[in-house]
Short mmCIF file of C-alpha atoms in Angstrom, two decimals:
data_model
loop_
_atom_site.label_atom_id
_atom_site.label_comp_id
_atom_site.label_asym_id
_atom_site.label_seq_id
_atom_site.Cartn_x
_atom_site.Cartn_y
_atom_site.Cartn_z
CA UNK A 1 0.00 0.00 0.00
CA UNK A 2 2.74 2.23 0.66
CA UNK A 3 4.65 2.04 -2.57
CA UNK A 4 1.52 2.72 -4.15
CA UNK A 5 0.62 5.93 -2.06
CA UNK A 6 4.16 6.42 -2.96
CA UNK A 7 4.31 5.90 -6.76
CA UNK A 8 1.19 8.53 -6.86
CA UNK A 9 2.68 10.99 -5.07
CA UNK A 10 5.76 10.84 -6.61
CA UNK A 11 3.76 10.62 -10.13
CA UNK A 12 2.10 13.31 -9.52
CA UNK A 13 5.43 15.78 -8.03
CA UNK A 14 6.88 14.49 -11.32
CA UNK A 15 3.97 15.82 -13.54
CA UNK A 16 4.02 18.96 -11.64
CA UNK A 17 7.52 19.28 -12.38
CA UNK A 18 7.33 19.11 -15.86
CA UNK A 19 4.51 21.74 -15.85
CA UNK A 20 6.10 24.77 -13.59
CA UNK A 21 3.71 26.94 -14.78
CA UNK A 22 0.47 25.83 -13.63
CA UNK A 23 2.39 26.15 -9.72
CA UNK A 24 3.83 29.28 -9.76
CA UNK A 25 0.43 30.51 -11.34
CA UNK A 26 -1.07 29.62 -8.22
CA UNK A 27 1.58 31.25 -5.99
CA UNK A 28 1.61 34.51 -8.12
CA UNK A 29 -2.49 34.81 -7.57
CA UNK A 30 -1.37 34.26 -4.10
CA UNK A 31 1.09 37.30 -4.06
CA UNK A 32 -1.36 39.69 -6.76
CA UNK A 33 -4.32 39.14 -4.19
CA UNK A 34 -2.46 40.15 -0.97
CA UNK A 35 -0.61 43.14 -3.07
CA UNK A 36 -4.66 44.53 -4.37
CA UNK A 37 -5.90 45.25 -1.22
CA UNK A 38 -3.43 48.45 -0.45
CA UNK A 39 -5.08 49.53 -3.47
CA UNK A 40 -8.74 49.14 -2.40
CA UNK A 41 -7.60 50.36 1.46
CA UNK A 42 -5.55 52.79 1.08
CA UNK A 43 -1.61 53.01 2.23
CA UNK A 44 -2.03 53.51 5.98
CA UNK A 45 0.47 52.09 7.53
CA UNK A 46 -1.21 50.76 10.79
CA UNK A 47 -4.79 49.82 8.93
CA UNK A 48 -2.64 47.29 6.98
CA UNK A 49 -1.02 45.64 10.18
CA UNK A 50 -4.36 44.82 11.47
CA UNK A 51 -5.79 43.66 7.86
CA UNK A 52 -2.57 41.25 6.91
CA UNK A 53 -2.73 38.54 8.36
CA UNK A 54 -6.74 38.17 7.77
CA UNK A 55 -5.85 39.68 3.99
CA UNK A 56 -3.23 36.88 3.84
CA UNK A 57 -5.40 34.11 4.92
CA UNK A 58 -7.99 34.56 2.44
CA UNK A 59 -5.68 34.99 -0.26
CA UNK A 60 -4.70 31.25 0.71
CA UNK A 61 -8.34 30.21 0.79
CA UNK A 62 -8.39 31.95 -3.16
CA UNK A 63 -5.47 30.30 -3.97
CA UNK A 64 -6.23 26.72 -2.93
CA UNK A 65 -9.36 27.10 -4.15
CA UNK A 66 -7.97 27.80 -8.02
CA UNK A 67 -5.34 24.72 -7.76
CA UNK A 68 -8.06 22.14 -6.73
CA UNK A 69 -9.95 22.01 -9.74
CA UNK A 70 -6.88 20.53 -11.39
CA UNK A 71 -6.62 18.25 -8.33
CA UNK A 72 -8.51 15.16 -10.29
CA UNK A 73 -9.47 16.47 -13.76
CA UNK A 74 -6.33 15.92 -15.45
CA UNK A 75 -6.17 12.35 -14.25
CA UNK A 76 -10.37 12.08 -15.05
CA UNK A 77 -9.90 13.35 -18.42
CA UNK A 78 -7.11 10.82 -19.90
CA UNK A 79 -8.05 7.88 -17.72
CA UNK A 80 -5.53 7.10 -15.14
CA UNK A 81 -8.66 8.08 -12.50
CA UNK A 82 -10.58 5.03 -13.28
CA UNK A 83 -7.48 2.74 -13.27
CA UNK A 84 -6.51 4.35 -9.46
CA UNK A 85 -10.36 3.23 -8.54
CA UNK A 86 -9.58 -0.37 -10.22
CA UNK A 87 -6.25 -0.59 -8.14
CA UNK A 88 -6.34 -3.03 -5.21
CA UNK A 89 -5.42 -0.43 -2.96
CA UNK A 90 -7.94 1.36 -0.71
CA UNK A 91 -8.66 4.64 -2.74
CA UNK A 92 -8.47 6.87 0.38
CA UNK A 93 -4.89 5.90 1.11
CA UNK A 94 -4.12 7.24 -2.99
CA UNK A 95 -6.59 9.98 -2.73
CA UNK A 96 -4.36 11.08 0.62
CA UNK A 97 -1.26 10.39 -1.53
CA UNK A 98 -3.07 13.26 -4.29
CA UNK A 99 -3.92 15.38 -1.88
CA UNK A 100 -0.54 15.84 0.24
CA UNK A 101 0.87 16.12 -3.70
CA UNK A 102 -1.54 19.29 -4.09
CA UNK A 103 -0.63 20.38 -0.77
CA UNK A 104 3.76 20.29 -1.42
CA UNK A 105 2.69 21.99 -4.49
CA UNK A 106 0.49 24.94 -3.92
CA UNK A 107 0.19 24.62 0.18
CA UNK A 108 3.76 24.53 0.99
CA UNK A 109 4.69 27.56 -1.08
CA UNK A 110 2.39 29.99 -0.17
CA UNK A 111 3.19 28.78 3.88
CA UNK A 112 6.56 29.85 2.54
CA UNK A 113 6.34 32.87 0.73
CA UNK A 114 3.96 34.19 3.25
CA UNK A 115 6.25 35.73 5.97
CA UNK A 116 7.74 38.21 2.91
CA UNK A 117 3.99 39.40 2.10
CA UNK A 118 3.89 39.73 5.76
CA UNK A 119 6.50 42.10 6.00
CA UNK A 120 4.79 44.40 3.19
CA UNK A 121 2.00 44.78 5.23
CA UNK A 122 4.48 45.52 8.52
CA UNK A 123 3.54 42.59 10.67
CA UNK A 124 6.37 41.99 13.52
CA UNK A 125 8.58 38.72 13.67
CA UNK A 126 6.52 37.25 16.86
CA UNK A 127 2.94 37.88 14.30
CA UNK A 128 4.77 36.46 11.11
CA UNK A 129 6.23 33.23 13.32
CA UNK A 130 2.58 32.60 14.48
CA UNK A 131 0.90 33.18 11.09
CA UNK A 132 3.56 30.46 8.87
CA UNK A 133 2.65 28.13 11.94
CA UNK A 134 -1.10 28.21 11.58
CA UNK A 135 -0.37 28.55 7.88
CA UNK A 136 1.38 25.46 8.00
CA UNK A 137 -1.55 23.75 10.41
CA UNK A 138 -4.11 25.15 8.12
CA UNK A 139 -3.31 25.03 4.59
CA UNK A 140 -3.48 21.10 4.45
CA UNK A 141 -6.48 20.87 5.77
CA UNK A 142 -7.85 23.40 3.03
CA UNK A 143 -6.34 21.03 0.49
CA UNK A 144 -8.55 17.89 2.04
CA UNK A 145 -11.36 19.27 2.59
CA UNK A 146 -11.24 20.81 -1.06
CA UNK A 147 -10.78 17.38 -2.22
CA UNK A 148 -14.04 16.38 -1.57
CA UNK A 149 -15.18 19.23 -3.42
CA UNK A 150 -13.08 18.56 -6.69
CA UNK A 151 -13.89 15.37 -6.97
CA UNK A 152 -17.73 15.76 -6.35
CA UNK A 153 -17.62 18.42 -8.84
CA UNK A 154 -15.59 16.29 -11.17
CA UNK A 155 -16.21 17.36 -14.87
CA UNK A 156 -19.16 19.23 -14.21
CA UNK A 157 -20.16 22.05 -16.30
CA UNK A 158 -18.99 25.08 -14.11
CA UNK A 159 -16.91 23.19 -12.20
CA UNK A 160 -14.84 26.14 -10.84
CA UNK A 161 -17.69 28.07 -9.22
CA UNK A 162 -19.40 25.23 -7.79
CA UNK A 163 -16.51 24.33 -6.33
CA UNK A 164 -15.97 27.59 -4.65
CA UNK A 165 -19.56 27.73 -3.65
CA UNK A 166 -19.56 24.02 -2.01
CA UNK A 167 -15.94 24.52 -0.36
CA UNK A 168 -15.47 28.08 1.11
CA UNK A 169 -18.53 27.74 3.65
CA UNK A 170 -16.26 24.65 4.89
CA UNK A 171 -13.49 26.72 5.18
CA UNK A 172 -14.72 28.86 7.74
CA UNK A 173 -13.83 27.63 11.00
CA UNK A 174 -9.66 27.22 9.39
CA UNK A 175 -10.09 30.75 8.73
CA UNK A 176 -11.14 31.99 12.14
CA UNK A 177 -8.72 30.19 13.95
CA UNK A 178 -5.94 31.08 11.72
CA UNK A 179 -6.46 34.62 11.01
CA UNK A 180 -7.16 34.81 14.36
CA UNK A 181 -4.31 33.26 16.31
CA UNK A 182 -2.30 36.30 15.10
CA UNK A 183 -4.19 38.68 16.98
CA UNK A 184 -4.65 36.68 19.99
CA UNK A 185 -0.79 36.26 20.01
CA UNK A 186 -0.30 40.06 19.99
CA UNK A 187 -2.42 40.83 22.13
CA UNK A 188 -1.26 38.54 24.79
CA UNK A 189 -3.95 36.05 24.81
CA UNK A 190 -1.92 33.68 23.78
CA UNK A 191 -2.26 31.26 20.59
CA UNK A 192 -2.21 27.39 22.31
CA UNK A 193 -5.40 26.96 21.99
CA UNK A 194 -5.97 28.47 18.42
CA UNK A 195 -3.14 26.03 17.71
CA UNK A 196 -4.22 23.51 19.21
CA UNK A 197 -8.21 23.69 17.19
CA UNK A 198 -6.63 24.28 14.33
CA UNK A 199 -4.71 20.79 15.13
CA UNK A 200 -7.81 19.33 15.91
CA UNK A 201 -9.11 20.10 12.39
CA UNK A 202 -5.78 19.22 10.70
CA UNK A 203 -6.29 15.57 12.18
CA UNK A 204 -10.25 15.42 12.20
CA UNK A 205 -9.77 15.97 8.28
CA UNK A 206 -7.28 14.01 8.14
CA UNK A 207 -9.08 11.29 9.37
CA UNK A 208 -12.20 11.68 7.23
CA UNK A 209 -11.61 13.65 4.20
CA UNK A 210 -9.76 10.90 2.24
CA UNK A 211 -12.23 8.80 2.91
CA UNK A 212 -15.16 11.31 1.60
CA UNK A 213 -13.02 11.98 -1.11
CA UNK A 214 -12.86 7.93 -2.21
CA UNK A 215 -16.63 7.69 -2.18
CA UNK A 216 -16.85 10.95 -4.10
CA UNK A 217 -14.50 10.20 -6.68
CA UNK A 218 -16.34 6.87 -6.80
CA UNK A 219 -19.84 8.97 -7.38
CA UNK A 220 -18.80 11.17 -10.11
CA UNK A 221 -16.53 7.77 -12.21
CA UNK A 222 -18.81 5.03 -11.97
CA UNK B 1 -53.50 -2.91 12.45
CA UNK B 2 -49.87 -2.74 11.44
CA UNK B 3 -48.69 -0.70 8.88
CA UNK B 4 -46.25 -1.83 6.37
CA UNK B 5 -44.25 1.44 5.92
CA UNK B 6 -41.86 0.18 3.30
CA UNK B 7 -44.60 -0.23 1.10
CA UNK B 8 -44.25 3.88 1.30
CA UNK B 9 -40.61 3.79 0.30
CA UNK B 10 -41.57 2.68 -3.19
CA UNK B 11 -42.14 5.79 -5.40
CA UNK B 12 -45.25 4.29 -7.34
CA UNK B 13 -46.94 3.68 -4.02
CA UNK B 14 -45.81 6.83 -2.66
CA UNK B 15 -46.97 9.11 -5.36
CA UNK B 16 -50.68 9.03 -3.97
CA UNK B 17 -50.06 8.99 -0.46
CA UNK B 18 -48.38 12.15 -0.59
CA UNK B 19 -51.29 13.59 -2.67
CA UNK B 20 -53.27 12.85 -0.08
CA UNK B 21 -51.12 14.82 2.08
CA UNK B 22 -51.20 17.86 0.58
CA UNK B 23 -54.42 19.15 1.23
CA UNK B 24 -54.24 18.49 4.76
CA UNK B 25 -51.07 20.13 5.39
CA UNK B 26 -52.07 22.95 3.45
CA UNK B 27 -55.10 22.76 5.17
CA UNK B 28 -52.94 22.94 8.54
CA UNK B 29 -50.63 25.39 7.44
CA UNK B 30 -53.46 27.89 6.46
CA UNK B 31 -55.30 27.60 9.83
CA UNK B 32 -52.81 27.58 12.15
CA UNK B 33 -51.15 30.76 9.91
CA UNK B 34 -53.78 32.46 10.36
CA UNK B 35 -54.15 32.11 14.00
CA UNK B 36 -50.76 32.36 14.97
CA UNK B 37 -50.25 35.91 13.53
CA UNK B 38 -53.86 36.84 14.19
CA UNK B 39 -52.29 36.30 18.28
CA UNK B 40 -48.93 37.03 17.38
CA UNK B 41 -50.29 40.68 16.01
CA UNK B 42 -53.13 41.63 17.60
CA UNK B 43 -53.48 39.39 20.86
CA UNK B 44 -50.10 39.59 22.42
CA UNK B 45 -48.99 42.36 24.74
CA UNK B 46 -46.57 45.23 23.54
CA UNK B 47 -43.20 44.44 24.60
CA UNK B 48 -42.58 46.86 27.34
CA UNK B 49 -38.48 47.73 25.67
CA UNK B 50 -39.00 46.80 22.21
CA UNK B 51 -42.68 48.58 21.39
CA UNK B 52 -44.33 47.06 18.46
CA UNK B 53 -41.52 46.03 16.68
CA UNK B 54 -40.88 42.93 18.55
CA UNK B 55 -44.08 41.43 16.23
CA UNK B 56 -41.91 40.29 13.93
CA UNK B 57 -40.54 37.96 15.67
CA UNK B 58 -43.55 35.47 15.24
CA UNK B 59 -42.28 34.63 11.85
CA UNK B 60 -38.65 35.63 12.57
CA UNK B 61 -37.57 32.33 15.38
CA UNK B 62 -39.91 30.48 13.76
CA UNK B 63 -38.08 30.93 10.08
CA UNK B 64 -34.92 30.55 12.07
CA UNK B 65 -36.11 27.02 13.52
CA UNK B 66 -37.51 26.00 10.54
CA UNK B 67 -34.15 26.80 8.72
CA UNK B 68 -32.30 24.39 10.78
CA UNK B 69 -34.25 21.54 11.12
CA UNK B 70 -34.84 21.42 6.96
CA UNK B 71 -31.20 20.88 7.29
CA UNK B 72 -31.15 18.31 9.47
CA UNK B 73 -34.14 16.31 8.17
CA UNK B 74 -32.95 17.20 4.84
CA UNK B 75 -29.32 15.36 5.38
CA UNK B 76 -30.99 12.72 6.93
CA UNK B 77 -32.99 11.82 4.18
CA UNK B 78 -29.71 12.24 1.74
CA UNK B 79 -28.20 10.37 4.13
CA UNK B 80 -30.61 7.79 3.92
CA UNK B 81 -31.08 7.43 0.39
CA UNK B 82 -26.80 7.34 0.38
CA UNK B 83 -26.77 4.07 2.68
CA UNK B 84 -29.61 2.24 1.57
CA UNK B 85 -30.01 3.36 -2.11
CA UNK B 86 -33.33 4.56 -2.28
CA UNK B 87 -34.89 6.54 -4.61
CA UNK B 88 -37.36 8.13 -3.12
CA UNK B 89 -34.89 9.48 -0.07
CA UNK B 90 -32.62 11.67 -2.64
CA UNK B 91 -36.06 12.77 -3.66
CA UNK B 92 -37.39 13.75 -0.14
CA UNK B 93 -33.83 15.78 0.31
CA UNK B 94 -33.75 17.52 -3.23
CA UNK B 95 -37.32 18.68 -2.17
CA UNK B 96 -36.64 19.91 1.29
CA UNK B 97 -33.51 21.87 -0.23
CA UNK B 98 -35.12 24.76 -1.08
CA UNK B 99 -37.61 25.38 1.50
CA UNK B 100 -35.05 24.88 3.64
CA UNK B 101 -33.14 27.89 1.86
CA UNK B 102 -36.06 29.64 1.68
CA UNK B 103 -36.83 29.79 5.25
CA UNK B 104 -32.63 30.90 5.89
CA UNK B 105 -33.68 33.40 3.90
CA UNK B 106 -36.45 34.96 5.79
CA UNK B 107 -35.11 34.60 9.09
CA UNK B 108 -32.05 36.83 7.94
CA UNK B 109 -34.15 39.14 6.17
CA UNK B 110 -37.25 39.23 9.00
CA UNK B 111 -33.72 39.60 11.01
CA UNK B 112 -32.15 42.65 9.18
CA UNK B 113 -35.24 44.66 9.65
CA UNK B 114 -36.04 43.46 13.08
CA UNK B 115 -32.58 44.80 14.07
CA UNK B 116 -32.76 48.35 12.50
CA UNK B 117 -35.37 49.57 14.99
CA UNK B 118 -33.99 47.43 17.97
CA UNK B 119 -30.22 47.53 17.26
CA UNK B 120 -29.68 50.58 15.00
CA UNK B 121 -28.29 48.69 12.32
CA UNK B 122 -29.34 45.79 9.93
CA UNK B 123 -26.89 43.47 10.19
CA UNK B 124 -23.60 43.19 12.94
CA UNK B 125 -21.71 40.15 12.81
CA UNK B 126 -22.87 38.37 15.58
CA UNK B 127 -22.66 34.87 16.01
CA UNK B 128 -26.14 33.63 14.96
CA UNK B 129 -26.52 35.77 11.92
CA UNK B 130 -23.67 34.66 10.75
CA UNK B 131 -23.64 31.28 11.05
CA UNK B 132 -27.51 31.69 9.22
CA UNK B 133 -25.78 33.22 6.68
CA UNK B 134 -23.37 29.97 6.24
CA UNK B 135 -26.12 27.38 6.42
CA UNK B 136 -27.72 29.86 3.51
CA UNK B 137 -24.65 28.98 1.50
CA UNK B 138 -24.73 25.45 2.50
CA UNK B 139 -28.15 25.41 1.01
CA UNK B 140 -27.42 27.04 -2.29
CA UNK B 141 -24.40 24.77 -2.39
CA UNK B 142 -26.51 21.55 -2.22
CA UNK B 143 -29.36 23.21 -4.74
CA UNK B 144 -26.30 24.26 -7.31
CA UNK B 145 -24.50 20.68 -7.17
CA UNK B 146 -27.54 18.83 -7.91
CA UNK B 147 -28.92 21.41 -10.41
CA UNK B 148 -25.23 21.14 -12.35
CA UNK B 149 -25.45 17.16 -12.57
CA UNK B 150 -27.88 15.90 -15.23
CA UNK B 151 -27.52 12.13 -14.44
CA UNK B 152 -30.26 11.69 -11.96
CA UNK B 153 -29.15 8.97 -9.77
CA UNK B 154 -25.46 10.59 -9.58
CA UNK B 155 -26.87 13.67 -8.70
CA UNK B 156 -28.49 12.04 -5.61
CA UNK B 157 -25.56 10.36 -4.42
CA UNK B 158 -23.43 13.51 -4.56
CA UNK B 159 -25.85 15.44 -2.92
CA UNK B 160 -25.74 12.79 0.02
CA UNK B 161 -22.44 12.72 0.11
CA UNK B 162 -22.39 16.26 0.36
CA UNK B 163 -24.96 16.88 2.95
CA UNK B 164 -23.37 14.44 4.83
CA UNK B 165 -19.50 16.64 4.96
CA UNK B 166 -22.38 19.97 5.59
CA UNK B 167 -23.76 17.37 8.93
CA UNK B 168 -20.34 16.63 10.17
CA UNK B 169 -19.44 20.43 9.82
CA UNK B 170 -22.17 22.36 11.04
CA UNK B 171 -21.45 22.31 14.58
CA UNK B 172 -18.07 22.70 14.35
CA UNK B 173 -19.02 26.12 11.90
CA UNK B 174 -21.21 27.16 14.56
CA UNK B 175 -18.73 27.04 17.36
CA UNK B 176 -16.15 28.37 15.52
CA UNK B 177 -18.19 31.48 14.46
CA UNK B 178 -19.47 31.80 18.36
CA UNK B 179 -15.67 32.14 19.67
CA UNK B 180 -15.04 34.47 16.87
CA UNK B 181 -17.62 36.52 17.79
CA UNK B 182 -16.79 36.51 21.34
CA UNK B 183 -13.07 36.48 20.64
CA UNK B 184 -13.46 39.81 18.89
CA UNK B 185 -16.10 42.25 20.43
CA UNK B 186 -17.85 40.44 23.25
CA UNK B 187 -21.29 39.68 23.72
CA UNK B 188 -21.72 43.65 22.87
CA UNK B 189 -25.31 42.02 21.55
CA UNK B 190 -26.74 39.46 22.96
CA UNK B 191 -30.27 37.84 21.99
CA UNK B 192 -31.10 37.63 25.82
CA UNK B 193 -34.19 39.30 26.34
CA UNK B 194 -36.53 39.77 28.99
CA UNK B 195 -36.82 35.87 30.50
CA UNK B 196 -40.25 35.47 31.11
CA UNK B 197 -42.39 35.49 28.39
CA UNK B 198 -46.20 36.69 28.01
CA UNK B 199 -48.47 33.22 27.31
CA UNK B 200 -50.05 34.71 24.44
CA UNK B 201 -46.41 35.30 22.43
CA UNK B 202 -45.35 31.73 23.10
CA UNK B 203 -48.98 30.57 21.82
CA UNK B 204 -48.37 32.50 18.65
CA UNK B 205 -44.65 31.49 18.21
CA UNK B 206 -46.18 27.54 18.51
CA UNK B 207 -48.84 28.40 15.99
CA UNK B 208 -46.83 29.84 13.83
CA UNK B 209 -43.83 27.19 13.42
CA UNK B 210 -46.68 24.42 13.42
CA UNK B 211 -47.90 26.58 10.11
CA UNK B 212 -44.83 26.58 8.98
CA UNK B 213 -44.19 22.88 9.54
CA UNK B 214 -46.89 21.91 7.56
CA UNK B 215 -45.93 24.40 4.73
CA UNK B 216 -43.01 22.34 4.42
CA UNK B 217 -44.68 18.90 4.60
CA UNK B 218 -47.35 19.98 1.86
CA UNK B 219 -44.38 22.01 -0.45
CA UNK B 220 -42.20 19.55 -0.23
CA UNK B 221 -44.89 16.53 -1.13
CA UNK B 222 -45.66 18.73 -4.13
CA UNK B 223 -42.34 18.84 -4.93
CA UNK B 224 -41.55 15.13 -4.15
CA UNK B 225 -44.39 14.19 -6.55
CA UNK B 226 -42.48 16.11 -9.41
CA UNK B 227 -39.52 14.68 -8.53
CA UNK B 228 -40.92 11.14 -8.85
CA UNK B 229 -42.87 11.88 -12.48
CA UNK B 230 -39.94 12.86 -14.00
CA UNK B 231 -37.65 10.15 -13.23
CA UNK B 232 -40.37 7.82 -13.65
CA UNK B 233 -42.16 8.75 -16.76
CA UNK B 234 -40.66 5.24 -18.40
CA UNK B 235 -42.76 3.67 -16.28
CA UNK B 236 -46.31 2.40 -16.78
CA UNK B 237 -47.81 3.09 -13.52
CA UNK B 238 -47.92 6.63 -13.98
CA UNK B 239 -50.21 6.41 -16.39
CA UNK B 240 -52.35 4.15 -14.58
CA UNK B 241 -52.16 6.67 -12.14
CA UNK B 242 -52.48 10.18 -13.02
CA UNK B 243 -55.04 11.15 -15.53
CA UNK B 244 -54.31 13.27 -18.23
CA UNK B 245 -51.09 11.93 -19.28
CA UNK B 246 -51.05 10.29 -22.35
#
């Protein structure tokens, strides 16, 4: 079971590899959001420190959200899909394999790139420590739960916006506790506990989402 | 006498039953309606803080109610038809789906004008509005992925599925949007009003959500009879059945 979790996520790094553009595109959308909105705020200085880290969080949501629709269609569209479902491994231990793929390839780099948009909008080091760790708690468990998403809405005709529409509501809770462990941390309230939900989720999802994501991909192939 | 209820769980069987239902329901609906505002407006005392405007909340909680437990019964049902394959529980859920949103959406609106006069503004971000406004989306989500799949049966399966991920996350939406709330600006705004409440305003709030109860039943049997001609038009017994058809 392993070597095939590990064949498909290596498959899929490769594949990724030989298409560089379709992962920085996602990481540039990341960095064009968070630079729009001191254009729609204005330039002050201190509004911005309070806005970043929630501006940067739901740039992330926008992000992920624009990578998962390629999650499962390219594999849907020339077959290799239906021969993962015929495989005798369990599907949720390749769908997991899929979705930590997505994640090292448009989770990972936005976790990373995040502390320099941080510094544009003048957050200190303790605020930019805190936000790459709930980053780094959070954005995996936007690319599960979008999972089950993509491959509900698997070549369906406006796949993109439905997607968007079924996923973000789910996203809410990841974007409370992570947009808002930054201000707790500054303001002394300290962040365990936001850390330690946002955990919870990471593991609760986990847990379930491949699973949800096997008997959705199993919906939309059959 | 013991009923066989799985006779019910057979569309063709089903079709008349819940024609028979309507009428009553509606019949229900309309009477208790009626007699619920007729209380809720003209019976009931004026709230001693709020004045007058406190009336609308005799369709307000009861909207708000109704709201959630469409949700609940509706992912039941998906749930159902998901486990055991059966038709005619996809059905029950596409039906309830948009009464269900329809009722989100007149608790928020009945809410936004309730809390002009009583808070000053329409909307604030407090934790119940707010996580109405999510189970609104939740709702259109569920409408848009069935309405975007044309193959019936997957449709209903992905729908389940779906309302299943929207059971599993509700609660933890709703607790994440009360810290929030209180993690931000404190209970600035709370719901908590005077505890006791006049006889006559509880009456009316009963009336009123057993009117709207039946709305459902009778909307979402109308609907649920749809549901089942179109996916069974192949079939003879429809035309046995309904007159006119042919």
């Amino acid at each position: 079971m392993f070597a095939a979790v590990r064949s498909v996520l290596i498959r899929d790094l490769t594949l990724a590899m030989r298409r560089r553009a379709d992962v920085l595109a996602t990481l540039i959308f990341f960095v064009i959001v968070v630079s729009l909105f001191p254009f729609g705020v204005g330039p002050d200085a201190e509004l911005l420190r309070v806005l970043g880290p929630g501006v940067i969080w739901v740039a992330a949501l926008l992000a992920a959200m624009l990578s998962l629709g390629r999650l499962f269609a390219g594999d849907y569209s020339d077959g290799v899909l239906e021969q993962l479902l015929l495989t005798p491994q369990p599907l949720a231990a390749l769908a997991l394999a899929k979705v930590l793929a997505h994640w090292l390839l448009s989770g990972l780099p936005l976790v990373l790139i995040a502390p320099v948009l941080g510094l544009q909008y003048g957050l200190s080091g303790e605020a930019l420590r805190i936000l790459v760790i709930t980053l780094l708690l959070g954005t995996p468990v936007l690319s599960l739960l979008g999972a089950v998403g993509a491959a509900l809405t698997l070549g369906l005709r406006g796949g993109g916006v439905l997607l968007s529409l079924l996923v973000l509501p789910l996203y809410v809770p990841v974007l409370i506790f992570g947009a808002g462990a930054v201000d707790a941390g500054l303001s002394g309230m300290g962040v365990d506990g936001h850390y330690s939900l946002l955990a919870a989720f990471l593991l609760g999802a986990l847990i379930l989402a491949p699973w949800a994501t096997a008997a959705a991909l199993r919906i939309s192939v059959e | 006498m013991a009923i066989n209820w799985f006779k019910y769980s057979s569309p063709a069987s089903f079709y008349p039953l819940a024609g028979r239902m309507i009428p009553w329901a509606m019949a229900v609906g309309v009477l208790t309606g009626v007699a619920g505002l007729y209380v809720g407006f003209f019976v009931a005392p004026t709230d001693y803080q709020q004045g007058e405007s406190y009336r609308i909340m005799f369709i307000h909680v009861p909207a708000a109610w109704m709201s959630m437990f469409t949700y609940i019964v509706m992912a039941v049902w998906a749930v159902a038809g998901l486990i055991w394959n059966t038709r005619l529980s996809s059905m029950m859920a596409t039906a309830l789906a948009p009464t269900g949103a329809m009722f989100t959406f007149i608790a928020l609106w009945t809410g936004a004008l309730w809390g002009k006069p009583t808070w000053g503004t329409y909307w604030v971000w407090d934790a119940r509005l707010t996580s109405e406004l999510i189970l609104l989306f939740l709702y259109i989500g569920f409408i848009a992925l069935q309405a975007s799949i044309d193959d019936p049966r997957r449709a209903a399966r992905a729908g389940g599925l779906l309302a299943l991920v929207g059971l599993v996350n509700v609660p933890i939406i709703y607790w994440s949007v009360k810290w929030w709330n209180t993690l931000h600006q404190g209970a600035s705004i709370s719901f908590a009003k005077a505890p006791t409440m006049a006889a006559e305003m509880l009456l009316a709030l009963l009336l009123v959500t057993l009117a709207f109860w039946a709305y459902t039943i009778a909307v979402a049997m109308m609907r649920v009879r749809c549901e089942i001609l179109e996916s069974e038009r192949q079939s003879n017994w429809i035309y046995e059945t309904v007159e006119g058809l042919r």
